[in-house]
Amino acid sequence: MAAGARWLHLRVCRTCGKVGCCDSSPMRHARTYALTAGHPIVRSLELGENWSWCYVDEAYL
């Protein structure tokens, strides 16, 4: 946890496996990484969730 920020939910990059926090978290690491690295698709790491999200299309997969 950086700068005392609380992670709400974690997302994992479907291209390389990097883990980052979701858009509901203050730092939005998953979105920032996806757009700067050119790896736009993440999936949820939450128990019981089985979905992916594309940051470019702003859509579930």
Tab-separated table of N, CA, C and O in Angstrom:
chain	number	residue	atom	x	y	z
A	1	MET	N	0.845	-1.165	0.000
A	1	MET	CA	0.000	0.000	0.000
A	1	MET	C	0.899	1.239	0.000
A	1	MET	O	1.656	1.451	0.915
A	2	ALA	N	0.769	2.054	-1.022
A	2	ALA	CA	1.591	3.246	-1.146
A	2	ALA	C	0.905	4.451	-0.505
A	2	ALA	O	-0.299	4.611	-0.606
A	3	ALA	N	1.669	5.271	0.144
A	3	ALA	CA	1.211	6.547	0.702
A	3	ALA	C	-0.020	6.413	1.592
A	3	ALA	O	-0.844	7.294	1.651
A	4	GLY	N	-0.178	5.271	2.258
A	4	GLY	CA	-1.298	5.079	3.159
A	4	GLY	C	-2.638	4.864	2.484
A	4	GLY	O	-3.662	4.838	3.131
A	5	ALA	N	-2.635	4.739	1.155
A	5	ALA	CA	-3.887	4.531	0.425
A	5	ALA	C	-4.375	3.100	0.628
A	5	ALA	O	-3.586	2.172	0.711
A	6	ARG	N	-5.663	2.927	0.691
A	6	ARG	CA	-6.267	1.606	0.880
A	6	ARG	C	-6.661	1.010	-0.468
A	6	ARG	O	-7.349	1.639	-1.249
A	7	TRP	N	-6.206	-0.236	-0.704
A	7	TRP	CA	-6.594	-0.941	-1.924
A	7	TRP	C	-7.975	-1.525	-1.700
A	7	TRP	O	-8.217	-2.214	-0.716
A	8	LEU	N	-8.883	-1.297	-2.639
A	8	LEU	CA	-10.224	-1.838	-2.495
A	8	LEU	C	-10.361	-3.199	-3.173
A	8	LEU	O	-10.862	-4.130	-2.583
A	9	HIS	N	-9.946	-3.284	-4.409
A	9	HIS	CA	-10.021	-4.534	-5.173
A	9	HIS	C	-8.796	-4.617	-6.071
A	9	HIS	O	-8.310	-3.598	-6.540
A	10	LEU	N	-8.361	-5.839	-6.322
A	10	LEU	CA	-7.181	-6.017	-7.162
A	10	LEU	C	-7.554	-6.564	-8.522
A	10	LEU	O	-8.489	-7.344	-8.667
A	11	ARG	N	-6.790	-6.125	-9.527
A	11	ARG	CA	-6.953	-6.565	-10.908
A	11	ARG	C	-5.608	-7.082	-11.385
A	11	ARG	O	-4.557	-6.582	-10.986
A	12	VAL	N	-5.630	-8.060	-12.296
A	12	VAL	CA	-4.395	-8.621	-12.835
A	12	VAL	C	-4.400	-8.442	-14.351
A	12	VAL	O	-5.418	-8.671	-15.012
A	13	CYS	N	-3.270	-8.012	-14.882
A	13	CYS	CA	-3.109	-7.818	-16.316
A	13	CYS	C	-3.167	-9.172	-17.014
A	13	CYS	O	-2.456	-10.099	-16.641
A	14	ARG	N	-4.003	-9.282	-18.038
A	14	ARG	CA	-4.139	-10.549	-18.767
A	14	ARG	C	-2.957	-10.786	-19.693
A	14	ARG	O	-2.760	-11.898	-20.158
A	15	THR	N	-2.142	-9.775	-19.943
A	15	THR	CA	-0.980	-9.929	-20.820
A	15	THR	C	0.246	-10.395	-20.048
A	15	THR	O	0.912	-11.339	-20.457
A	16	CYS	N	0.536	-9.745	-18.913
A	16	CYS	CA	1.804	-10.031	-18.228
A	16	CYS	C	1.666	-10.463	-16.767
A	16	CYS	O	2.646	-10.854	-16.153
A	17	GLY	N	0.469	-10.350	-16.187
A	17	GLY	CA	0.276	-10.784	-14.815
A	17	GLY	C	0.525	-9.739	-13.745
A	17	GLY	O	0.404	-10.024	-12.554
A	18	LYS	N	0.857	-8.514	-14.122
A	18	LYS	CA	1.070	-7.453	-13.130
A	18	LYS	C	-0.236	-7.177	-12.395
A	18	LYS	O	-1.294	-7.101	-12.997
A	19	VAL	N	-0.156	-7.011	-11.080
A	19	VAL	CA	-1.333	-6.771	-10.252
A	19	VAL	C	-1.391	-5.301	-9.862
A	19	VAL	O	-0.379	-4.697	-9.489
A	20	GLY	N	-2.581	-4.726	-9.943
A	20	GLY	CA	-2.785	-3.339	-9.548
A	20	GLY	C	-4.157	-3.162	-8.937
A	20	GLY	O	-5.035	-4.024	-9.056
A	21	CYS	N	-4.360	-2.035	-8.269
A	21	CYS	CA	-5.639	-1.768	-7.621
A	21	CYS	C	-6.654	-1.205	-8.621
A	21	CYS	O	-6.302	-0.638	-9.647
A	22	CYS	N	-7.927	-1.356	-8.295
A	22	CYS	CA	-9.022	-0.989	-9.192
A	22	CYS	C	-9.269	0.524	-9.221
A	22	CYS	O	-8.661	1.296	-8.492
A	23	ASP	N	-10.228	0.919	-10.058
A	23	ASP	CA	-10.570	2.332	-10.191
A	23	ASP	C	-11.238	2.914	-8.950
A	23	ASP	O	-11.281	4.128	-8.784
A	24	SER	N	-11.758	2.076	-8.079
A	24	SER	CA	-12.353	2.566	-6.834
A	24	SER	C	-11.293	2.875	-5.780
A	24	SER	O	-11.586	3.494	-4.768
A	25	SER	N	-10.066	2.445	-6.021
A	25	SER	CA	-8.947	2.738	-5.126
A	25	SER	C	-8.363	4.098	-5.492
A	25	SER	O	-8.399	4.495	-6.656
A	26	PRO	N	-7.828	4.809	-4.532
A	26	PRO	CA	-7.330	6.166	-4.797
A	26	PRO	C	-6.263	6.274	-5.894
A	26	PRO	O	-6.267	7.230	-6.648
A	27	MET	N	-5.388	5.307	-5.999
A	27	MET	CA	-4.278	5.433	-6.947
A	27	MET	C	-4.552	4.829	-8.329
A	27	MET	O	-3.829	5.077	-9.270
A	28	ARG	N	-5.573	4.005	-8.479
A	28	ARG	CA	-5.988	3.432	-9.766
A	28	ARG	C	-4.819	2.817	-10.539
A	28	ARG	O	-4.672	3.014	-11.734
A	29	HIS	N	-3.987	2.030	-9.853
A	29	HIS	CA	-2.787	1.468	-10.468
A	29	HIS	C	-3.066	0.579	-11.676
A	29	HIS	O	-2.312	0.602	-12.646
A	30	ALA	N	-4.122	-0.214	-11.642
A	30	ALA	CA	-4.410	-1.128	-12.758
A	30	ALA	C	-4.682	-0.344	-14.035
A	30	ALA	O	-4.160	-0.673	-15.102
A	31	ARG	N	-5.493	0.697	-13.962
A	31	ARG	CA	-5.803	1.516	-15.149
A	31	ARG	C	-4.554	2.217	-15.679
A	31	ARG	O	-4.278	2.189	-16.874
A	32	THR	N	-3.807	2.838	-14.790
A	32	THR	CA	-2.602	3.551	-15.209
A	32	THR	C	-1.630	2.615	-15.914
A	32	THR	O	-1.121	2.933	-16.986
A	33	TYR	N	-1.404	1.449	-15.317
A	33	TYR	CA	-0.499	0.482	-15.930
A	33	TYR	C	-1.031	0.008	-17.282
A	33	TYR	O	-0.293	-0.033	-18.270
A	34	ALA	N	-2.306	-0.341	-17.347
A	34	ALA	CA	-2.894	-0.857	-18.585
A	34	ALA	C	-2.713	0.123	-19.738
A	34	ALA	O	-2.342	-0.273	-20.851
A	35	LEU	N	-2.953	1.376	-19.480
A	35	LEU	CA	-2.883	2.369	-20.553
A	35	LEU	C	-1.453	2.759	-20.916
A	35	LEU	O	-1.161	3.016	-22.076
A	36	THR	N	-0.555	2.789	-19.959
A	36	THR	CA	0.830	3.154	-20.276
A	36	THR	C	1.621	1.986	-20.861
A	36	THR	O	2.477	2.189	-21.711
A	37	ALA	N	1.312	0.769	-20.442
A	37	ALA	CA	2.034	-0.413	-20.929
A	37	ALA	C	1.452	-0.945	-22.234
A	37	ALA	O	2.080	-1.767	-22.900
A	38	GLY	N	0.243	-0.507	-22.582
A	38	GLY	CA	-0.401	-1.038	-23.772
A	38	GLY	C	-0.971	-2.428	-23.555
A	38	GLY	O	-1.125	-3.197	-24.492
A	39	HIS	N	-1.279	-2.755	-22.305
A	39	HIS	CA	-1.897	-4.033	-21.930
A	39	HIS	C	-3.295	-3.703	-21.403
A	39	HIS	O	-3.488	-3.615	-20.191
A	40	PRO	N	-4.292	-3.533	-22.249
A	40	PRO	CA	-5.571	-2.957	-21.827
A	40	PRO	C	-6.536	-3.882	-21.094
A	40	PRO	O	-7.518	-3.406	-20.537
A	41	ILE	N	-6.274	-5.185	-21.043
A	41	ILE	CA	-7.265	-6.092	-20.468
A	41	ILE	C	-6.796	-6.648	-19.125
A	41	ILE	O	-5.696	-7.174	-19.005
A	42	VAL	N	-7.662	-6.495	-18.130
A	42	VAL	CA	-7.397	-7.018	-16.786
A	42	VAL	C	-8.531	-7.956	-16.400
A	42	VAL	O	-9.612	-7.918	-16.982
A	43	ARG	N	-8.260	-8.778	-15.390
A	43	ARG	CA	-9.338	-9.583	-14.813
A	43	ARG	C	-9.352	-9.344	-13.318
A	43	ARG	O	-8.350	-8.951	-12.717
A	44	SER	N	-10.499	-9.581	-12.729
A	44	SER	CA	-10.659	-9.399	-11.290
A	44	SER	C	-9.926	-10.500	-10.537
A	44	SER	O	-9.921	-11.652	-10.955
A	45	LEU	N	-9.314	-10.135	-9.407
A	45	LEU	CA	-8.697	-11.119	-8.520
A	45	LEU	C	-9.564	-11.391	-7.291
A	45	LEU	O	-9.128	-12.061	-6.371
A	46	GLU	N	-10.781	-10.879	-7.294
A	46	GLU	CA	-11.673	-11.084	-6.163
A	46	GLU	C	-12.241	-12.502	-6.182
A	46	GLU	O	-12.598	-13.012	-7.254
A	47	LEU	N	-12.331	-13.115	-5.015
A	47	LEU	CA	-12.908	-14.455	-4.908
A	47	LEU	C	-14.327	-14.473	-5.456
A	47	LEU	O	-15.122	-13.577	-5.161
A	48	GLY	N	-14.623	-15.471	-6.260
A	48	GLY	CA	-15.961	-15.627	-6.812
A	48	GLY	C	-16.259	-14.779	-8.034
A	48	GLY	O	-17.338	-14.871	-8.592
A	49	GLU	N	-15.328	-13.936	-8.445
A	49	GLU	CA	-15.541	-13.115	-9.635
A	49	GLU	C	-14.764	-13.712	-10.802
A	49	GLU	O	-13.621	-14.104	-10.650
A	50	ASN	N	-15.417	-13.767	-11.954
A	50	ASN	CA	-14.808	-14.358	-13.135
A	50	ASN	C	-15.101	-13.474	-14.345
A	50	ASN	O	-15.846	-13.853	-15.246
A	51	TRP	N	-14.546	-12.265	-14.334
A	51	TRP	CA	-14.766	-11.358	-15.443
A	51	TRP	C	-13.479	-10.618	-15.782
A	51	TRP	O	-12.547	-10.557	-14.994
A	52	SER	N	-13.450	-10.081	-16.987
A	52	SER	CA	-12.329	-9.261	-17.447
A	52	SER	C	-12.876	-7.923	-17.909
A	52	SER	O	-14.057	-7.794	-18.215
A	53	TRP	N	-11.988	-6.923	-17.967
A	53	TRP	CA	-12.368	-5.566	-18.352
A	53	TRP	C	-11.337	-5.033	-19.337
A	53	TRP	O	-10.130	-5.229	-19.143
A	54	CYS	N	-11.816	-4.352	-20.371
A	54	CYS	CA	-10.923	-3.707	-21.335
A	54	CYS	C	-10.972	-2.204	-21.087
A	54	CYS	O	-12.033	-1.579	-21.216
A	55	TYR	N	-9.838	-1.615	-20.719
A	55	TYR	CA	-9.777	-0.186	-20.451
A	55	TYR	C	-9.907	0.652	-21.713
A	55	TYR	O	-10.357	1.783	-21.661
A	56	VAL	N	-9.527	0.131	-22.862
A	56	VAL	CA	-9.645	0.871	-24.124
A	56	VAL	C	-11.115	0.982	-24.535
A	56	VAL	O	-11.605	2.058	-24.849
A	57	ASP	N	-11.825	-0.140	-24.513
A	57	ASP	CA	-13.232	-0.158	-24.925
A	57	ASP	C	-14.188	0.177	-23.788
A	57	ASP	O	-15.382	0.362	-24.027
A	58	GLU	N	-13.662	0.216	-22.542
A	58	GLU	CA	-14.500	0.457	-21.361
A	58	GLU	C	-15.658	-0.545	-21.339
A	58	GLU	O	-16.834	-0.174	-21.223
A	59	ALA	N	-15.312	-1.837	-21.457
A	59	ALA	CA	-16.329	-2.880	-21.537
A	59	ALA	C	-15.852	-4.158	-20.870
A	59	ALA	O	-14.658	-4.475	-20.874
A	60	TYR	N	-16.836	-4.920	-20.328
A	60	TYR	CA	-16.557	-6.242	-19.782
A	60	TYR	C	-16.363	-7.225	-20.920
A	60	TYR	O	-16.978	-7.089	-21.976
A	61	LEU	N	-15.549	-8.231	-20.670
A	61	LEU	CA	-15.313	-9.287	-21.663
A	61	LEU	C	-15.802	-10.590	-21.103
A	61	LEU	O	-15.857	-10.815	-19.934
